[in-house]
Amino acid sequence: MSTSTTEVEQKNTSSRTMGLPKKTLLKWYDEMLLIRRFEEKCAQLYGMGKIGGFCHLYNGQEAVSTGSIGAITENDYVITAYRDHGHAISKGIDPNAIMAEMLGKSTGTTKGKGGSMHLFDHRKNFLGGHAIVGGHLPIAAGVAFAIKYRNEQKVILCYMGDGATNIGSFHESMNMASLWKLPVIFIIENNRYGMGTSVERSSAVTDLHKRAVSYNMRDAVIDGHDVLAVYKATKEAVDHAKRTHEPTLLEMRTFRYRGHSMSDPIHGHYRTKDEVESQKKLDPIELFADILRTEGLADASYFKDAEKRIKKIVEESVTFAEQSPEPPLEELYTDVYRESTGE
Ligand SMILES: Cc1ncc(C[n+]2csc(CCOP(=O)(O)OP(=O)(O)O)c2C)c(N)n1
Ligand SMILES: [Mg+2]
């Protein structure tokens, strides 16, 4: 039986979204928009002096946290570096608690004592927020070891920047994870730069996923602007890890729109305005909106309404944070070390 053009188009279009439920796809759109708007608000509050300390924004990279965390369950773990707001939101941490942490309030995820780089919520299996480049990779391997030791069907997603791949602990963790077959998915968010140093200036092998070869590990390179591609690659790696306990190294090619941290310029001397502007044309939120539109899953009124809903969530988080108390002085030395329970 012949197939009309329309039928072919419909079939192709639906395979584009891998038959995922509309509800899931719209949730991902909303989540990416929430991350974007939440951080725009953070930038504003930083400028007003309400947020202090270091603060690294994730603008442009949203598809990575949304697509990959979309591929795991609540029982699985996430660990990341200091550019952590997106991962925390994707892992389901209450934006109120994140904003309160940003403002150093006692209702924050780490009681206002960690700030932007140290978001943490063990109830959500979100294990930080780590400021030392590459410092959390051995922790991820350790968590994966515990998962395997307890014979659990879980994985840990471990995010890092391209800069972290030149740190010694990257190689140590990759080696152990492969040797001991640990269920960890290492995700390099290759945004081309570590502060002001390009991958080309810092890495002998610029295809960072190829590092996996040295450790006999599975690997893949993914367009990190495409939330669906990110989801698909992560899901495959996660399913494999749950079946075999084996790790995977995923390189997500992405871009950050803002400066390295709030005190850094957007372009600086290390990248041109043209590069930033051309990358902005690949905005992951806009690209996904196009797909949703083409597939007839969302229309102009949906996007307009989403903006309104997200704006309200962000505004409520600011009100919550501003009305929350500062941590009391007695808290200064609590939660610094864990008291031994003898277990
Ligand atoms: C061990 C260590 N060395 C140096 C620094 C200072 N530092 C903070 S962020 C950063 C760049 C890391 O870049 P990348 O891993 O690509 O992550 P991105 O900021 O691009 O997300 C450096 C060198 C640090 N925090 N830790
Ligand atoms: Mg980087």
Coordinates of C-alpha atoms and ligand atoms in Angstrom, one line a residue:
M1 CA 0.0 0.0 0.0
S2 CA 1.4 3.4 -0.9
T3 CA 2.1 5.9 1.8
S4 CA 1.2 9.5 1.3
T5 CA 3.8 12.3 2.0
T6 CA 1.9 13.4 5.0
E7 CA 2.0 9.9 6.5
V8 CA 5.7 9.7 5.9
E9 CA 6.2 13.1 7.5
Q10 CA 4.1 12.2 10.5
K11 CA 6.1 9.0 11.0
N12 CA 9.4 10.8 10.7
T13 CA 8.3 13.5 13.1
S14 CA 7.1 11.1 15.8
S15 CA 10.3 9.1 15.6
R16 CA 12.2 12.4 16.2
T17 CA 10.7 12.4 19.7
M18 CA 11.2 8.6 20.2
G19 CA 7.6 8.1 21.0
L20 CA 8.1 9.8 24.4
P21 CA 4.9 11.0 26.1
K22 CA 3.8 14.5 25.4
K23 CA 3.8 15.2 29.1
T24 CA 7.5 14.3 29.4
L25 CA 8.5 16.4 26.5
L26 CA 6.6 19.4 27.8
K27 CA 8.1 18.9 31.2
W28 CA 11.5 19.0 29.7
Y29 CA 10.7 22.3 27.9
D30 CA 9.4 23.8 31.1
E31 CA 12.4 22.6 33.0
M32 CA 14.9 24.1 30.6
L33 CA 13.0 27.4 30.6
L34 CA 13.0 27.3 34.4
I35 CA 16.7 26.9 34.6
R36 CA 17.2 29.8 32.1
R37 CA 14.9 32.2 33.9
F38 CA 16.0 31.1 37.4
E39 CA 19.6 31.9 36.4
E40 CA 18.7 35.2 34.7
K41 CA 17.2 36.2 38.1
C42 CA 20.4 35.0 39.9
A43 CA 22.4 37.3 37.6
Q44 CA 20.2 40.2 38.5
L45 CA 20.3 39.5 42.2
Y46 CA 24.1 39.1 42.0
G47 CA 24.3 42.6 40.4
M48 CA 22.2 43.9 43.3
G49 CA 24.6 42.4 45.8
K50 CA 22.0 40.0 47.2
I51 CA 24.0 37.0 46.1
G52 CA 27.6 36.9 47.0
G53 CA 30.6 34.7 46.5
F54 CA 31.2 32.7 43.3
C55 CA 28.4 32.1 40.9
H56 CA 28.7 30.2 37.6
L57 CA 25.7 30.3 35.2
Y58 CA 24.6 27.4 33.0
N59 CA 22.9 29.5 30.3
G60 CA 23.2 27.6 27.0
Q61 CA 23.9 24.2 28.6
E62 CA 20.3 23.5 29.8
A63 CA 19.7 20.6 27.4
V64 CA 22.5 18.6 29.0
S65 CA 21.1 18.4 32.5
T66 CA 17.5 18.1 31.4
G67 CA 18.1 15.4 28.8
S68 CA 20.5 13.3 30.8
I69 CA 18.7 13.5 34.2
G70 CA 15.5 12.8 32.2
A71 CA 17.0 9.4 31.5
I72 CA 17.4 8.3 35.2
T73 CA 15.0 7.7 38.1
E74 CA 14.7 9.3 41.5
N75 CA 16.8 6.5 42.9
D76 CA 19.8 7.2 40.8
Y77 CA 22.5 9.7 41.8
V78 CA 23.8 12.9 40.4
I79 CA 27.1 14.6 41.2
T80 CA 28.5 17.7 39.5
A81 CA 31.0 20.6 39.7
Y82 CA 30.3 24.2 40.7
R83 CA 28.1 25.0 37.6
D84 CA 25.4 23.2 39.4
H85 CA 22.1 25.1 39.3
G86 CA 20.8 23.3 36.2
H87 CA 21.5 19.8 37.6
A88 CA 19.9 20.6 40.9
I89 CA 16.7 21.8 39.2
S90 CA 16.6 18.8 36.9
K91 CA 17.1 16.5 39.9
G92 CA 13.9 17.9 41.3
I93 CA 15.3 20.1 44.1
D94 CA 12.8 22.8 45.2
P95 CA 13.8 26.2 43.5
N96 CA 12.9 27.9 46.7
A97 CA 15.6 26.0 48.6
I98 CA 18.1 26.7 45.8
M99 CA 17.4 30.4 45.7
A100 CA 17.6 30.5 49.5
E101 CA 21.0 28.9 49.3
M102 CA 22.1 31.4 46.7
L103 CA 21.1 34.2 49.1
G104 CA 22.9 32.4 52.0
K105 CA 19.7 31.8 54.0
S106 CA 19.1 29.0 56.6
T107 CA 16.3 27.5 54.4
G108 CA 18.8 26.8 51.6
T109 CA 19.8 23.3 50.5
T110 CA 22.9 23.5 52.7
K111 CA 21.4 25.8 55.3
G112 CA 22.9 28.9 53.6
K113 CA 26.5 27.8 54.3
G114 CA 27.4 26.4 50.9
G115 CA 26.2 28.9 48.4
S116 CA 26.0 28.5 44.6
M117 CA 28.8 26.0 44.2
H118 CA 27.7 23.7 47.0
L119 CA 24.1 22.8 46.4
F120 CA 23.3 19.4 47.9
D121 CA 20.3 17.3 48.8
H122 CA 20.8 13.7 49.8
R123 CA 17.0 13.1 49.9
K124 CA 17.0 13.7 46.2
N125 CA 20.3 11.7 45.7
F126 CA 21.9 14.9 44.6
L127 CA 25.5 14.8 45.9
G128 CA 26.7 18.3 45.0
G129 CA 28.0 20.9 43.8
H130 CA 31.8 20.6 44.1
A131 CA 34.2 23.5 43.7
I132 CA 37.5 21.7 43.1
V133 CA 37.9 20.9 39.4
G134 CA 37.8 17.1 39.1
G135 CA 37.5 16.7 42.9
H136 CA 34.2 14.9 42.7
L137 CA 35.2 12.3 40.2
P138 CA 36.7 9.9 42.7
I139 CA 33.6 10.4 44.9
A140 CA 31.4 9.3 41.9
A141 CA 33.5 6.2 41.4
G142 CA 33.1 5.5 45.2
V143 CA 29.4 5.9 45.0
A144 CA 29.3 3.6 42.0
F145 CA 31.4 1.1 43.9
A146 CA 28.9 1.2 46.8
I147 CA 26.0 0.6 44.3
K148 CA 27.7 -2.5 43.0
Y149 CA 28.8 -3.7 46.4
R150 CA 25.2 -3.6 47.6
N151 CA 24.0 -5.1 44.3
E152 CA 21.6 -2.3 43.6
Q153 CA 20.1 -1.4 40.2
K154 CA 21.3 2.2 40.3
V155 CA 23.7 4.5 38.5
I156 CA 25.4 7.8 39.2
L157 CA 25.7 10.5 36.6
C158 CA 29.0 12.5 37.1
Y159 CA 29.2 15.8 35.3
M160 CA 32.4 17.7 34.6
G161 CA 33.7 20.5 32.4
D162 CA 36.2 20.0 29.6
G163 CA 38.9 21.4 31.9
A164 CA 38.4 18.6 34.4
T165 CA 39.6 16.0 31.8
N166 CA 43.2 17.2 32.3
I167 CA 43.1 16.7 36.1
G168 CA 44.8 13.6 37.5
S169 CA 41.8 12.4 39.3
F170 CA 39.9 12.1 36.0
H171 CA 42.3 9.5 34.8
E172 CA 42.4 7.6 38.1
S173 CA 38.6 7.6 38.3
M174 CA 38.2 6.5 34.7
N175 CA 40.7 3.7 35.2
M176 CA 39.1 2.3 38.4
A177 CA 35.6 2.6 37.0
S178 CA 36.5 0.6 34.0
L179 CA 38.7 -1.9 35.8
W180 CA 36.2 -2.6 38.5
K181 CA 33.1 -2.2 36.2
L182 CA 31.4 0.5 38.2
P183 CA 28.0 1.9 37.2
V184 CA 29.0 5.5 36.6
I185 CA 28.3 7.6 33.6
F186 CA 30.9 10.3 33.2
I187 CA 29.5 13.3 31.3
I188 CA 31.9 15.9 29.9
E189 CA 30.1 19.1 29.3
N190 CA 32.5 20.4 26.6
N191 CA 31.7 24.1 26.4
R192 CA 35.0 24.7 24.6
Y193 CA 36.7 26.6 27.5
G194 CA 38.0 26.2 31.0
M195 CA 37.7 29.8 32.2
G196 CA 39.6 31.5 29.4
T197 CA 41.6 28.5 28.0
S198 CA 40.2 26.7 25.0
V199 CA 40.3 23.0 24.7
E200 CA 42.7 23.4 21.8
R201 CA 45.2 25.2 24.1
S202 CA 44.9 22.7 26.9
S203 CA 44.3 19.2 25.5
A204 CA 46.5 17.2 23.2
V205 CA 43.5 15.2 22.1
T206 CA 40.6 17.6 21.5
D207 CA 38.0 14.9 20.9
L208 CA 37.6 14.4 24.6
H209 CA 35.4 11.3 24.4
K210 CA 38.4 9.5 22.9
R211 CA 40.0 9.5 26.3
A212 CA 37.8 6.5 27.0
V213 CA 39.9 4.3 24.6
S214 CA 42.8 4.4 27.2
Y215 CA 40.5 2.8 29.7
N216 CA 38.7 0.4 27.5
M217 CA 35.5 2.2 28.3
R218 CA 32.4 2.8 26.1
D219 CA 32.0 6.3 24.8
A220 CA 29.9 8.6 22.6
V221 CA 29.9 12.2 21.5
I222 CA 26.6 14.0 21.5
D223 CA 25.2 17.4 20.3
G224 CA 24.6 18.9 23.7
H225 CA 22.2 21.5 22.3
D226 CA 19.7 18.7 21.4
V227 CA 17.8 17.6 24.5
L228 CA 16.5 14.5 22.7
A229 CA 20.0 13.4 21.6
V230 CA 21.3 13.9 25.1
Y231 CA 18.4 11.8 26.5
K232 CA 18.9 9.0 24.0
A233 CA 22.7 8.6 24.6
T234 CA 22.3 8.8 28.4
K235 CA 19.5 6.3 28.4
E236 CA 21.6 3.8 26.5
A237 CA 24.5 4.3 28.8
V238 CA 22.2 4.0 31.9
D239 CA 20.5 0.9 30.7
H240 CA 23.9 -0.7 29.9
A241 CA 25.2 0.3 33.4
K242 CA 22.2 -1.2 35.1
R243 CA 22.5 -4.4 33.1
T244 CA 26.3 -4.9 33.4
H245 CA 27.5 -2.3 36.0
E246 CA 29.8 -1.0 33.2
P247 CA 30.7 2.7 32.9
T248 CA 30.4 5.0 29.9
L249 CA 32.1 8.3 29.0
L250 CA 29.8 10.8 27.2
E251 CA 31.1 14.0 25.7
M252 CA 28.3 16.6 25.2
R253 CA 29.3 19.4 22.9
T254 CA 27.7 22.6 24.4
F255 CA 28.4 26.3 25.0
R256 CA 28.0 28.7 27.8
Y257 CA 26.6 32.1 26.9
R258 CA 27.8 34.0 29.9
G259 CA 31.3 34.6 31.3
H260 CA 33.0 31.9 33.3
S261 CA 31.6 33.3 36.5
M262 CA 29.7 36.5 37.4
S263 CA 33.0 38.5 37.6
D264 CA 34.2 37.5 34.2
P265 CA 33.3 39.2 30.9
I266 CA 31.1 37.4 28.3
H267 CA 33.6 37.5 25.5
G268 CA 36.9 38.4 27.1
H269 CA 40.0 38.0 25.0
Y270 CA 39.6 34.3 24.5
R271 CA 36.5 34.2 22.3
T272 CA 34.9 36.5 19.9
K273 CA 31.5 38.1 19.9
D274 CA 30.8 36.3 16.6
E275 CA 31.5 32.9 18.2
V276 CA 29.1 33.7 21.0
E277 CA 26.4 35.0 18.7
S278 CA 26.7 32.1 16.3
Q279 CA 26.4 29.6 19.2
K280 CA 23.3 31.4 20.4
K281 CA 21.6 30.5 17.2
L282 CA 21.7 26.9 18.5
D283 CA 19.9 27.8 21.7
P284 CA 18.7 24.4 23.1
I285 CA 15.4 25.9 24.3
E286 CA 14.6 27.4 21.0
L287 CA 15.6 24.3 19.1
F288 CA 13.4 22.2 21.3
A289 CA 10.5 24.6 21.0
D290 CA 10.8 24.2 17.2
I291 CA 10.5 20.5 17.5
L292 CA 7.5 20.7 19.8
R293 CA 5.9 23.2 17.4
T294 CA 6.6 21.0 14.3
E295 CA 5.2 18.0 16.0
G296 CA 2.1 19.8 17.0
L297 CA 2.8 19.2 20.7
A298 CA 2.8 22.9 21.7
D299 CA 1.7 26.2 20.1
A300 CA 2.2 29.9 20.7
S301 CA -0.2 30.0 23.6
Y302 CA 1.5 27.1 25.3
F303 CA 4.9 28.9 25.2
K304 CA 3.3 32.2 26.4
D305 CA 1.7 30.4 29.3
A306 CA 4.9 28.5 30.1
E307 CA 6.7 31.9 30.4
K308 CA 4.1 33.1 32.9
R309 CA 4.1 29.9 35.0
I310 CA 7.9 29.9 35.2
K311 CA 8.1 33.6 36.0
K312 CA 5.8 32.9 39.0
I313 CA 8.0 30.0 40.2
V314 CA 11.1 32.2 40.0
E315 CA 9.5 35.2 41.7
E316 CA 8.1 33.0 44.5
S317 CA 11.6 31.5 45.1
V318 CA 13.0 35.0 45.5
T319 CA 10.3 36.0 47.9
F320 CA 10.9 32.8 49.9
A321 CA 14.6 33.4 50.0
E322 CA 14.3 37.0 50.9
Q323 CA 11.9 36.3 53.7
S324 CA 14.0 33.5 55.1
P325 CA 16.3 34.1 58.1
E326 CA 20.1 34.1 58.0
P327 CA 21.8 31.1 59.5
P328 CA 22.3 31.8 63.3
L329 CA 25.8 32.3 64.6
E330 CA 25.7 29.0 66.6
E331 CA 25.4 27.2 63.2
L332 CA 29.0 28.3 62.3
Y333 CA 30.6 25.0 63.3
T334 CA 27.7 22.6 62.8
D335 CA 27.7 20.2 59.8
V336 CA 31.3 20.8 59.2
Y337 CA 32.3 17.3 60.1
R338 CA 29.9 14.3 60.3
E339 CA 29.6 13.0 63.9
S340 CA 30.5 9.3 64.0
T341 CA 27.4 7.2 64.9
G342 CA 29.6 4.1 65.2
E343 CA 27.8 2.4 62.3
Ligands
LIG1 C1 41.9 21.9 41.1 C2 41.4 23.2 40.7 N1 42.2 24.0 39.9 C3 41.8 25.2 39.5 C4 40.6 25.7 39.9 C5 40.1 27.1 39.4 N2 39.1 26.9 38.4 C6 37.8 27.0 38.7 S1 36.8 26.7 37.4 C7 38.1 26.4 36.4 C8 37.9 26.0 34.9 C9 37.3 24.7 34.7 O1 36.7 24.6 33.4 P1 35.8 23.4 32.9 O2 36.2 22.2 33.6 O3 35.8 23.4 31.5 O4 34.4 23.8 33.5 P2 33.4 25.0 33.0 O5 33.7 26.1 33.9 O6 33.6 25.3 31.6 O7 32.0 24.5 33.3 C10 39.3 26.5 37.0 C11 40.6 26.3 36.4 C12 39.8 24.9 40.7 N3 38.6 25.3 41.1 N4 40.2 23.7 41.1
MG2 MG 34.5 24.2 30.1

